[in-house]
PDB file of C-alpha atoms in Angstrom:
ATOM      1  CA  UNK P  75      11.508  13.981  -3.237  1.00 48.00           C
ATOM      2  CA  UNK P  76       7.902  13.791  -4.976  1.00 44.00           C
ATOM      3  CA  UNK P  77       9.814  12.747  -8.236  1.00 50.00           C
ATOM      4  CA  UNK P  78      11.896   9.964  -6.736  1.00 46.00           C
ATOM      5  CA  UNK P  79       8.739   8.385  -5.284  1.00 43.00           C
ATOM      6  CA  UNK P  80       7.011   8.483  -8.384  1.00 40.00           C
ATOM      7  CA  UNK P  81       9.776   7.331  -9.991  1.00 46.00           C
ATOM      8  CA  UNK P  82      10.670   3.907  -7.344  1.00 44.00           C
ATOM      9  CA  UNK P  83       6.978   3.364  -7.715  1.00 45.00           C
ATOM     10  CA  UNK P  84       7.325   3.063 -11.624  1.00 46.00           C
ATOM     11  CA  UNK P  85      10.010   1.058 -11.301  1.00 46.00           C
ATOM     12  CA  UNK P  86       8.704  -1.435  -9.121  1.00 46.00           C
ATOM     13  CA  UNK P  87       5.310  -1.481 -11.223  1.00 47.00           C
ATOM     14  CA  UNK P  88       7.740  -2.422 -14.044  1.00 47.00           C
ATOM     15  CA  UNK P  89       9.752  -4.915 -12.206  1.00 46.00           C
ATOM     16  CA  UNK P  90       6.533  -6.524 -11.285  1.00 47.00           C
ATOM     17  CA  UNK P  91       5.336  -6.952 -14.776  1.00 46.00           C
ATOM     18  CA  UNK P  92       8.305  -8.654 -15.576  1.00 52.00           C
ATOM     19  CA  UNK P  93       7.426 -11.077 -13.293  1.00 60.00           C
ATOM     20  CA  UNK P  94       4.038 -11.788 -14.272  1.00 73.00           C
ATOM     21  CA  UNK P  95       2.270 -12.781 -17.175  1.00 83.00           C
ATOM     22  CA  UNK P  96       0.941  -9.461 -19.281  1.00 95.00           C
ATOM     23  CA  UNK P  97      -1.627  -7.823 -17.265  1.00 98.00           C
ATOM     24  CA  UNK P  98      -3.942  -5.698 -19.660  1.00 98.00           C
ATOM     25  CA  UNK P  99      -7.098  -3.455 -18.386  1.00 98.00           C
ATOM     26  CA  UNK P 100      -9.813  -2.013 -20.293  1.00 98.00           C
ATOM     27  CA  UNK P 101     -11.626   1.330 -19.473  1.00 98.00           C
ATOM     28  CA  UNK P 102     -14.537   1.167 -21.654  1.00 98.00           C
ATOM     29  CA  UNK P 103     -16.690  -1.358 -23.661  1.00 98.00           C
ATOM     30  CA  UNK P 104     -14.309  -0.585 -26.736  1.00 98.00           C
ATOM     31  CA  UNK P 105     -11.641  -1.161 -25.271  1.00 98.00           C
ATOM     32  CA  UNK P 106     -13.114  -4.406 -23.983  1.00 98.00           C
ATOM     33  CA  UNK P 107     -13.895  -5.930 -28.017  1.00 98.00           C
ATOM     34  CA  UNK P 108     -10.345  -5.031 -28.733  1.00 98.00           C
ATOM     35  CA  UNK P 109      -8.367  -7.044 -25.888  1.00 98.00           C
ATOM     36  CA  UNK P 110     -10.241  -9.941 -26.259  1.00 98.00           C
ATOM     37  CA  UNK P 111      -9.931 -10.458 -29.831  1.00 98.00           C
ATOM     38  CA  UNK P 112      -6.054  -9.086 -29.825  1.00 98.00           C
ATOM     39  CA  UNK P 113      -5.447 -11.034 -26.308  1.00 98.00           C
ATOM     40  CA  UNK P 114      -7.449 -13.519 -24.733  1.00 97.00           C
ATOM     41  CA  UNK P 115      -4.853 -15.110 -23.527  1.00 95.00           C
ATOM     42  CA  UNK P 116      -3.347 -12.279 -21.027  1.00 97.00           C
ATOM     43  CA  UNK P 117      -4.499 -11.375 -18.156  1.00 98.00           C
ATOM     44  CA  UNK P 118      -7.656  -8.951 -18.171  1.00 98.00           C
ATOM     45  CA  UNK P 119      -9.563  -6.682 -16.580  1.00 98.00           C
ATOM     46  CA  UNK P 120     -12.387  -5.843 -18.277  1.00 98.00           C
ATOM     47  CA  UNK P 121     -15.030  -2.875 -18.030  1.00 98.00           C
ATOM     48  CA  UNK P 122     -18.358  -3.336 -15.824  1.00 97.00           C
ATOM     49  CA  UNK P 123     -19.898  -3.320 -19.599  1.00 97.00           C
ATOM     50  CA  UNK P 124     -18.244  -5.867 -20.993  1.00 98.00           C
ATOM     51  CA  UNK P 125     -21.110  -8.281 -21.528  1.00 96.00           C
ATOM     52  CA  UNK P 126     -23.600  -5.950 -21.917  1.00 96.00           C
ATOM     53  CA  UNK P 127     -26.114  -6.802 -24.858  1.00 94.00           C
ATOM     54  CA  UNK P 128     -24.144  -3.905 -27.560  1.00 95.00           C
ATOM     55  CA  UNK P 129     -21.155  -5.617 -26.627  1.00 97.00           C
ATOM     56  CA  UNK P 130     -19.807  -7.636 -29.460  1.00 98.00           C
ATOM     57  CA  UNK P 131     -17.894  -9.766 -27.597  1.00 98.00           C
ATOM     58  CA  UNK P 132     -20.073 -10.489 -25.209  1.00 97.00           C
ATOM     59  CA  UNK P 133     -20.310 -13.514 -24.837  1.00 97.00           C
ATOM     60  CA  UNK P 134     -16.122 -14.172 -24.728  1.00 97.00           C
ATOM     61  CA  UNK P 135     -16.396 -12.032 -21.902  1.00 98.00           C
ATOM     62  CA  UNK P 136     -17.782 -14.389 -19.309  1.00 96.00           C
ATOM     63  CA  UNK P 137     -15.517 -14.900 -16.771  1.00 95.00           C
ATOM     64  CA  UNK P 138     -13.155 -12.479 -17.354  1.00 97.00           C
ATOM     65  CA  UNK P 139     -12.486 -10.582 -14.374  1.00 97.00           C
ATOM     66  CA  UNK P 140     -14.493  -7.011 -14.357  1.00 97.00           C
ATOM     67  CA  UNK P 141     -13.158  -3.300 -13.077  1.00 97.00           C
ATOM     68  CA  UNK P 142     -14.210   0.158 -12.493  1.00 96.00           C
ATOM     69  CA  UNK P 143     -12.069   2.512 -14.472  1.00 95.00           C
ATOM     70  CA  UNK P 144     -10.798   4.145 -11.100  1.00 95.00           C
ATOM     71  CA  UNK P 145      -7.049   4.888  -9.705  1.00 94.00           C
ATOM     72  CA  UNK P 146      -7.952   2.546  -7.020  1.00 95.00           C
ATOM     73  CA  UNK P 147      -8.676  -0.656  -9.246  1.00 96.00           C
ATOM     74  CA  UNK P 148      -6.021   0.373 -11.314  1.00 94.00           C
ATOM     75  CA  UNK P 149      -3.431   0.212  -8.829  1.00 93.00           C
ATOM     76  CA  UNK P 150      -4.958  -3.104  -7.121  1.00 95.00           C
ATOM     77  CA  UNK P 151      -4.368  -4.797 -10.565  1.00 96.00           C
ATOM     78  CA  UNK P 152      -1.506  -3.344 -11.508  1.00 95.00           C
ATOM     79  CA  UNK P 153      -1.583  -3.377 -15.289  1.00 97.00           C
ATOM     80  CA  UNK P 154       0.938  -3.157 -17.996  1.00 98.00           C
ATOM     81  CA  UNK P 155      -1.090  -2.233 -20.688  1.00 98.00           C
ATOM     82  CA  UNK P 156      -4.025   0.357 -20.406  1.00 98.00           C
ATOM     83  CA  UNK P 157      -6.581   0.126 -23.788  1.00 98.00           C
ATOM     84  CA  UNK P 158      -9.237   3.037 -23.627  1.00 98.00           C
ATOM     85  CA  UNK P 159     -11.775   4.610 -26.588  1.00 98.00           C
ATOM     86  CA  UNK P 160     -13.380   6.904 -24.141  1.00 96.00           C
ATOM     87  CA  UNK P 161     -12.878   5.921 -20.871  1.00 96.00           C
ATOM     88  CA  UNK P 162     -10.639   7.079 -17.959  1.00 94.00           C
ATOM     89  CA  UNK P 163     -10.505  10.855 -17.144  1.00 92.00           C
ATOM     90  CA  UNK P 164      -7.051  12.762 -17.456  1.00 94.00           C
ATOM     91  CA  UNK P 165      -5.956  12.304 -13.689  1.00 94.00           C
ATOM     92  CA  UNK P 166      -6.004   8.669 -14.060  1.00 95.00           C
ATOM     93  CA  UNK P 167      -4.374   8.594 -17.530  1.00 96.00           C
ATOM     94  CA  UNK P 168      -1.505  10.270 -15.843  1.00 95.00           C
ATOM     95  CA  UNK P 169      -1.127   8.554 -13.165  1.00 95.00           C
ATOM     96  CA  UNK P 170      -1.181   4.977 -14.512  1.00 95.00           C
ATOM     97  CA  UNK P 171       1.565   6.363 -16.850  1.00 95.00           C
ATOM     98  CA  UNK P 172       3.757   7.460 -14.042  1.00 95.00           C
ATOM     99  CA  UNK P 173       3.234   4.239 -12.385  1.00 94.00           C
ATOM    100  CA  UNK P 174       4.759   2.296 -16.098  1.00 95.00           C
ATOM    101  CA  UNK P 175       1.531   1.087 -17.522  1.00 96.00           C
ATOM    102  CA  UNK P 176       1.485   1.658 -20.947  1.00 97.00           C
ATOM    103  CA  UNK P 177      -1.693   3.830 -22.181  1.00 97.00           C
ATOM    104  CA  UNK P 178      -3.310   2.658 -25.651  1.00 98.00           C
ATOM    105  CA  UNK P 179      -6.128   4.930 -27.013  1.00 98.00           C
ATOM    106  CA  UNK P 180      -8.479   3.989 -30.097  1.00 98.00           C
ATOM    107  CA  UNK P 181      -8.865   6.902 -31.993  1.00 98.00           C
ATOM    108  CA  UNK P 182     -12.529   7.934 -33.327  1.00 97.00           C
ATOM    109  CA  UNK P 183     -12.433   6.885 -37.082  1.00 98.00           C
ATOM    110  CA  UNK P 184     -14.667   8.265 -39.914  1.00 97.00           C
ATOM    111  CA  UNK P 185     -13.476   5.730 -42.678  1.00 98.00           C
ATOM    112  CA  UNK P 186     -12.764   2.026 -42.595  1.00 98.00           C
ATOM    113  CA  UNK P 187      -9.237   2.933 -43.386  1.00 98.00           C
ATOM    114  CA  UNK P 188      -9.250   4.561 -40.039  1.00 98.00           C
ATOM    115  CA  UNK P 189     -10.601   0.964 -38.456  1.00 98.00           C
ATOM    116  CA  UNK P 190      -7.423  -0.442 -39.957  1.00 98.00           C
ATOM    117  CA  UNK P 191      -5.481   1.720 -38.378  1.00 98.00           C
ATOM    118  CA  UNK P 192      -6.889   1.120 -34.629  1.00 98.00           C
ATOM    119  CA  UNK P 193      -6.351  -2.416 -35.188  1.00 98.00           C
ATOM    120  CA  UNK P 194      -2.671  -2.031 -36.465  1.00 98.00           C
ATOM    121  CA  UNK P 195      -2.493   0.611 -33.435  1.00 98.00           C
ATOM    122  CA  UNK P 196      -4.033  -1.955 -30.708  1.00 98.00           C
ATOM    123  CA  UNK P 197      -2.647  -5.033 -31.835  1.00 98.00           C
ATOM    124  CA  UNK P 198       1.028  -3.847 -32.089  1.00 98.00           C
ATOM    125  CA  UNK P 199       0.981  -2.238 -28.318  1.00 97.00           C
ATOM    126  CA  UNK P 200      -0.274  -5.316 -26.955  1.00 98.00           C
ATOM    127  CA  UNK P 201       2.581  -7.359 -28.979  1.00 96.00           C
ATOM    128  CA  UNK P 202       0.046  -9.232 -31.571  1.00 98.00           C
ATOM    129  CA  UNK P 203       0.713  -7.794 -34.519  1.00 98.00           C
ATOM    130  CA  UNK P 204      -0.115 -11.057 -36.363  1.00 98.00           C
ATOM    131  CA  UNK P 205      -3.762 -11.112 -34.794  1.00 98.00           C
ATOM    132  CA  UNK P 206      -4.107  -7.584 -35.940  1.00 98.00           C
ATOM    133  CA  UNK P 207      -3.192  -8.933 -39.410  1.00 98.00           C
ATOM    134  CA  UNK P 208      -6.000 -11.711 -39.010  1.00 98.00           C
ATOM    135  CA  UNK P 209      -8.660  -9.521 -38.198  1.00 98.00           C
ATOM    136  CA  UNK P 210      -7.687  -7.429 -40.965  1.00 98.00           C
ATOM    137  CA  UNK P 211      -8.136  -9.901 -43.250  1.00 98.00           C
ATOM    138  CA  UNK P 212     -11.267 -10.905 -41.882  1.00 98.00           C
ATOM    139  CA  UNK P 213     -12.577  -7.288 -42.054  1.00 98.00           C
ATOM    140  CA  UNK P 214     -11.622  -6.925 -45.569  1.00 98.00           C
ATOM    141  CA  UNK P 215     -12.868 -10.480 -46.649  1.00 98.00           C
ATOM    142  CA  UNK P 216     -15.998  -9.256 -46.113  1.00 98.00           C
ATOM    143  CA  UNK P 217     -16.060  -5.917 -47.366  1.00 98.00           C
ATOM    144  CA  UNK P 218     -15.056  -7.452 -50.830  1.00 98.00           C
ATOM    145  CA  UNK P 219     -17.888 -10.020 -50.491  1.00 97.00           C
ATOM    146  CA  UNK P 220     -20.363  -6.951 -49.742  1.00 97.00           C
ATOM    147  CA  UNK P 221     -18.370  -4.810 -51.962  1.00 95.00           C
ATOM    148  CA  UNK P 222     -21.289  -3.454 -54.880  1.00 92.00           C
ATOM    149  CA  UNK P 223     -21.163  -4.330 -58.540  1.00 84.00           C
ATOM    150  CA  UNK P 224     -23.089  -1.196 -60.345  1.00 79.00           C
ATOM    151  CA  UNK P 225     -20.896   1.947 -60.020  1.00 80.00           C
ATOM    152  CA  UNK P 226     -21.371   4.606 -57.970  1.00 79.00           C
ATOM    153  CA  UNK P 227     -23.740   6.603 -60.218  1.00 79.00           C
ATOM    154  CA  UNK P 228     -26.062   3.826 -60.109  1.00 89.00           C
ATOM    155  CA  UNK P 229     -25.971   2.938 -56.087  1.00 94.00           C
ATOM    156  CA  UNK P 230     -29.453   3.536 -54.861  1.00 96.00           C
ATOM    157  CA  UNK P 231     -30.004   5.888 -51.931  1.00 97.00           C
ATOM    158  CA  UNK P 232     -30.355   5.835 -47.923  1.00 98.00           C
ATOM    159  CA  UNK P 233     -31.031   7.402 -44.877  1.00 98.00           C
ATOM    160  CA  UNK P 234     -29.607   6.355 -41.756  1.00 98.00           C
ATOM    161  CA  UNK P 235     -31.602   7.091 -38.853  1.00 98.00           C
ATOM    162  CA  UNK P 236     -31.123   5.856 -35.146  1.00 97.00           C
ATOM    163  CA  UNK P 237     -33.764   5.228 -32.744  1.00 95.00           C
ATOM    164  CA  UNK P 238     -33.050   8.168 -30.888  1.00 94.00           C
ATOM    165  CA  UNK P 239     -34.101  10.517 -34.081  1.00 95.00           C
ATOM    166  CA  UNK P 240     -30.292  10.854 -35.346  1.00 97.00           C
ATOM    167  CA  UNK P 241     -28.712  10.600 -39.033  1.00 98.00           C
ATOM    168  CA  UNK P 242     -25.267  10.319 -40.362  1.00 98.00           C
ATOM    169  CA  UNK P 243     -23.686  12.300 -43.011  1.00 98.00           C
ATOM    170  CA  UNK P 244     -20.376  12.938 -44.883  1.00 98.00           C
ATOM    171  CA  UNK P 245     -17.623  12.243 -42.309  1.00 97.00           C
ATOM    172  CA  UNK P 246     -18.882   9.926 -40.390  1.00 98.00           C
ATOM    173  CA  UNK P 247     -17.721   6.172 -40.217  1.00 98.00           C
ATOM    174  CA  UNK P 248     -21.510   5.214 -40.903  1.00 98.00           C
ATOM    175  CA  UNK P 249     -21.298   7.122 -44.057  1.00 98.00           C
ATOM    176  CA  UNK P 250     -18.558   5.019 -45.208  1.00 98.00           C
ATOM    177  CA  UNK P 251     -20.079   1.763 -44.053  1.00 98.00           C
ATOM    178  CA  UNK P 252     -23.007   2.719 -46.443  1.00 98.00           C
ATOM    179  CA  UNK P 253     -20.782   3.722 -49.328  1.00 97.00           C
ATOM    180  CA  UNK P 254     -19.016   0.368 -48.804  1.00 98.00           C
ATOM    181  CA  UNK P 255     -22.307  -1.715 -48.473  1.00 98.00           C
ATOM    182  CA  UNK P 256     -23.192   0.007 -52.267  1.00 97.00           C
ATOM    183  CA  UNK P 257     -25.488   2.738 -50.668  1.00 97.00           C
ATOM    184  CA  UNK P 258     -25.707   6.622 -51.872  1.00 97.00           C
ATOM    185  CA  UNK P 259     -26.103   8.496 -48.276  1.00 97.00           C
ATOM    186  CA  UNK P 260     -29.329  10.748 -48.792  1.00 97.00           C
ATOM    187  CA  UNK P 261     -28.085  12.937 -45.248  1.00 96.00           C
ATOM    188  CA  UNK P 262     -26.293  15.369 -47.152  1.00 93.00           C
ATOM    189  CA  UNK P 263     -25.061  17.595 -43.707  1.00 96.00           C
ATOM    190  CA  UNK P 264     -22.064  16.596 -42.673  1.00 97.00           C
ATOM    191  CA  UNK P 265     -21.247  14.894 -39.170  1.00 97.00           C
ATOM    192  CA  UNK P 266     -24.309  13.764 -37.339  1.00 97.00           C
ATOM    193  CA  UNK P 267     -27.659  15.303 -36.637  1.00 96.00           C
ATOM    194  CA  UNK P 268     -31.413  15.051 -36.152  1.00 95.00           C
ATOM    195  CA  UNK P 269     -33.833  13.782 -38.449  1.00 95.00           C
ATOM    196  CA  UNK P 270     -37.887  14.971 -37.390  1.00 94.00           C
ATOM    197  CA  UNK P 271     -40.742  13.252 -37.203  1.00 95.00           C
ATOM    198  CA  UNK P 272     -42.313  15.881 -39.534  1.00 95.00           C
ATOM    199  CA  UNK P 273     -39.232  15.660 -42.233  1.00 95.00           C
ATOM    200  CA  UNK P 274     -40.001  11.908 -42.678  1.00 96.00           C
ATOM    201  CA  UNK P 275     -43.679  12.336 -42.688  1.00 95.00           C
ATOM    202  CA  UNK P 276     -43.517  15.262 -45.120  1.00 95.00           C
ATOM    203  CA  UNK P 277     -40.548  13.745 -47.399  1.00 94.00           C
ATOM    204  CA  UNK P 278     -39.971   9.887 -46.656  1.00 94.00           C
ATOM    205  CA  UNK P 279     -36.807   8.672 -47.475  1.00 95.00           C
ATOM    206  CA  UNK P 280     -36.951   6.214 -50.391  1.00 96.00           C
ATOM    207  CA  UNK P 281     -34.937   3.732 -48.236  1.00 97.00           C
ATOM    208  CA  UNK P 282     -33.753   3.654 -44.131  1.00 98.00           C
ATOM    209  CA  UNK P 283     -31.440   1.888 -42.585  1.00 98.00           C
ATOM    210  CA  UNK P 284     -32.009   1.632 -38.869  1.00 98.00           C
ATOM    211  CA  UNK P 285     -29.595   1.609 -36.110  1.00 97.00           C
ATOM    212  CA  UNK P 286     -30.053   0.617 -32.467  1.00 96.00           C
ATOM    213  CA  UNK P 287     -33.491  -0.664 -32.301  1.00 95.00           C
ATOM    214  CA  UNK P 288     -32.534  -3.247 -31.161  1.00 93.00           C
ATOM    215  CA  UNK P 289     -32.131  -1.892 -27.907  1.00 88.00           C
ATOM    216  CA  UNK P 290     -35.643  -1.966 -26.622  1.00 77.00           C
ATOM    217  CA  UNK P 291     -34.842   0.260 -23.515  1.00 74.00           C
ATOM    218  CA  UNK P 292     -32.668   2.864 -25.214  1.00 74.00           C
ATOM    219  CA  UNK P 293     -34.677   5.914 -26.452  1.00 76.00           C
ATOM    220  CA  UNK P 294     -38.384   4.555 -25.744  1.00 73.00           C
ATOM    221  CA  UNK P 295     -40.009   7.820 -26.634  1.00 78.00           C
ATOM    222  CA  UNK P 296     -36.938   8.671 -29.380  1.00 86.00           C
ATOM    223  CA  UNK P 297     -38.324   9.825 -32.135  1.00 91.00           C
ATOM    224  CA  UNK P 298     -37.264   7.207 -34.576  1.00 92.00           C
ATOM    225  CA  UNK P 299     -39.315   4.861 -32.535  1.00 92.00           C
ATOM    226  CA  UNK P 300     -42.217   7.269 -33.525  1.00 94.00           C
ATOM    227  CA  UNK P 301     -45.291   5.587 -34.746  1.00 94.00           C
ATOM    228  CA  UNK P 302     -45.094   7.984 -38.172  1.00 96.00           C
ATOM    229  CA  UNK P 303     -41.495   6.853 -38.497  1.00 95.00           C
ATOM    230  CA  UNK P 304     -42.238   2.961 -38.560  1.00 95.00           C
ATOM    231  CA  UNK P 305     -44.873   3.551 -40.964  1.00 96.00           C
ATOM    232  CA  UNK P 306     -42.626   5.148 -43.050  1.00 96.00           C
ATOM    233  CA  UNK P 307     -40.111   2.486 -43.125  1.00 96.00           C
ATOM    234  CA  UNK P 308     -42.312  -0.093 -43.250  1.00 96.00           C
ATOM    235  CA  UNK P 309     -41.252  -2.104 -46.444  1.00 95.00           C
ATOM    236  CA  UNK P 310     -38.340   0.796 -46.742  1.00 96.00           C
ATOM    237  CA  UNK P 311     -35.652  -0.882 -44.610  1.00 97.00           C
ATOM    238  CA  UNK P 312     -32.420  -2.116 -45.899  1.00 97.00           C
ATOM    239  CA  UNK P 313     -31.269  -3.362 -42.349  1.00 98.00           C
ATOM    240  CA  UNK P 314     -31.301  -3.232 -39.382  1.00 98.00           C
ATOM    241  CA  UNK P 315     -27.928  -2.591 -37.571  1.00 98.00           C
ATOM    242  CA  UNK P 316     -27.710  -4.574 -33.759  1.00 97.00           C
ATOM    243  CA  UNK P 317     -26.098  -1.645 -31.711  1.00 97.00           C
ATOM    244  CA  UNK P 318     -23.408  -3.900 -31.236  1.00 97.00           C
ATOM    245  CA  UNK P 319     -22.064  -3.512 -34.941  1.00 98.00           C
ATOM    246  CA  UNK P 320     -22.078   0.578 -34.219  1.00 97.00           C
ATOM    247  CA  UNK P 321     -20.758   1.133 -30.625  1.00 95.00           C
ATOM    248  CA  UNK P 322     -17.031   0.838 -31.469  1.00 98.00           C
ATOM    249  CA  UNK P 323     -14.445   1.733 -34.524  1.00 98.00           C
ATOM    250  CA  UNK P 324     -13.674  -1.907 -35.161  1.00 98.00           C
ATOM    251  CA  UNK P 325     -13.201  -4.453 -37.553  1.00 98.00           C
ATOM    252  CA  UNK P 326     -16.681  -5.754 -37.210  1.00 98.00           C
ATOM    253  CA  UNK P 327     -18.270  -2.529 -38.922  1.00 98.00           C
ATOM    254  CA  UNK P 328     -17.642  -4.508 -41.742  1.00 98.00           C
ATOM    255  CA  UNK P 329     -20.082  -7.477 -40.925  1.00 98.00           C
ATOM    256  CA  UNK P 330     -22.944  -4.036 -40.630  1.00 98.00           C
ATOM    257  CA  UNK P 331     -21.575  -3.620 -44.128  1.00 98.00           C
ATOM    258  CA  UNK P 332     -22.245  -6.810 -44.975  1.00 98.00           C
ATOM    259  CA  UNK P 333     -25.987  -6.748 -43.127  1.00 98.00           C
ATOM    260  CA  UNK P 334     -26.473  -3.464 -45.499  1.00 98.00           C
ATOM    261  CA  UNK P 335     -25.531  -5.238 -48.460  1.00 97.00           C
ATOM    262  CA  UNK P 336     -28.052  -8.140 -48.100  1.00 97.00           C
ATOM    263  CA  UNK P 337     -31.058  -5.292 -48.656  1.00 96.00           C
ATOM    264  CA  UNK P 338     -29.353  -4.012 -51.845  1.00 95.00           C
ATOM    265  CA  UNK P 339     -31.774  -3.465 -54.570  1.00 92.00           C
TER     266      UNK P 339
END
């Protein structure tokens, strides 16, 4: 009996979308970048974050309508198409797919080819494949523009460090927004991990580039807000990434590629 309730209910979600124009939700402020560059035009329900200053999108997100990732919202709505990077626990995954919504998920990416893919991903589910191909284009438009001249051998070196006290290394989609920006990663450990206050003051990095200080309330007693730390980098910075370039696998890590590639030596 369960399973023929479930199942009415998934047909009549279904029947209802057919009515309606496309109804697409967002769980998360990834999620959010990614519908309103792919699909404007639909009808959305964004996350509560969706304007919020690391949001790249921001400001295309005024007056969009905004929801709590919950069953309850979910079900008032009634959306076709679910896009999520993080957001939405398991029980609420499921259940939107029983009721015929169709669940998207960008996948974490450690490469730009991996960027690519999200967008193809994204852009197909929601039925704009030829946006996808736009922002593509876009994306790699301006990695060739940043793209460096001396070879590899000759790219000079970089630490990434974030206002909270962390690096990036091997692995890591920062890494490759640095190789792709002409920049030798100096964080040799792969994945992600903490950089002290006494490292840099004992062995200053030749060259930083900064990410998230932007955000003056995030990590006010991080370390890499440290007063030893902005001596160090003082006259040492290649850029400065906004948060909003770093939040989200998408096609505008390639405009913090081109930000990196303006402080090439």
């Amino acid at each position: 009996m369960k399973r023929i309730c479930v199942a009415l209910a998934a047909l009549a979600f279904s029947s209802t979308a057919q009515a309606r124009p496309l109804r697409i939700m967002a769980l998360d402020q990834c999620a959010d970048q990614y519908v309103l560059a792919l699909a404007p035009d639909a009808n959305l329900a964004l996350s509560p974050r969706a304007d919020d200053p690391d949001a790249w999108l921001r400001q295309q997100a005024v007056g969009h309508r905004r929801l709590r990732p919950t069953l309850e919202a979910a079900v008032g709505f009634q959306p076709d198409v679910v896009v999520r990077y993080w957001g939405g626990e398991p029980r609420l995954l499921s259940a939107l797919t029983q009721r015929g919504a169709k669940v998207v998920t960008i996948d974490d990416a450690v490469d730009l080819e991996g960027v690519r893919r999200n967008i193809r991903t994204v852009a197909r589910d929601l039925g704009h494949a030829e946006r996808g191909q736009a922002l593509e284009r876009q994306m790699d438009a301006k990695l060739a523009k940043a793209a460096p001249v001396k070879p590899v051998a000759e790219a000079p070196g970089a630490v990434y460090l974030t206002s909270g006290g962390f690096t990036a290394g091997p692995g890591t989609l920062i890494d490759a927004m640095m190789r792709a920006a002409g920049f030798l990663n100096l964080s040799a450990a792969p994945g992600f991990g903490a950089l002290s206050v006494e490292r840099i003051a004992m062995n200053p990095p030749v060259r930083f580039v900064l990410g998230f200080f932007d955000q003056l309330r995030a990590d006010l007693r991080g370390p890499g807000r440290h007063p030893v730390v902005a001596r160090a980098a003082e006259g040492r910075t290649a850029a400065r990434l906004p948060a909003a370039t770093l939040t989200c696998p998408a096609w505008f890590a390639a405009d913090a590629v081109e930000m990196m590639a303006k402080g090439r030596p």
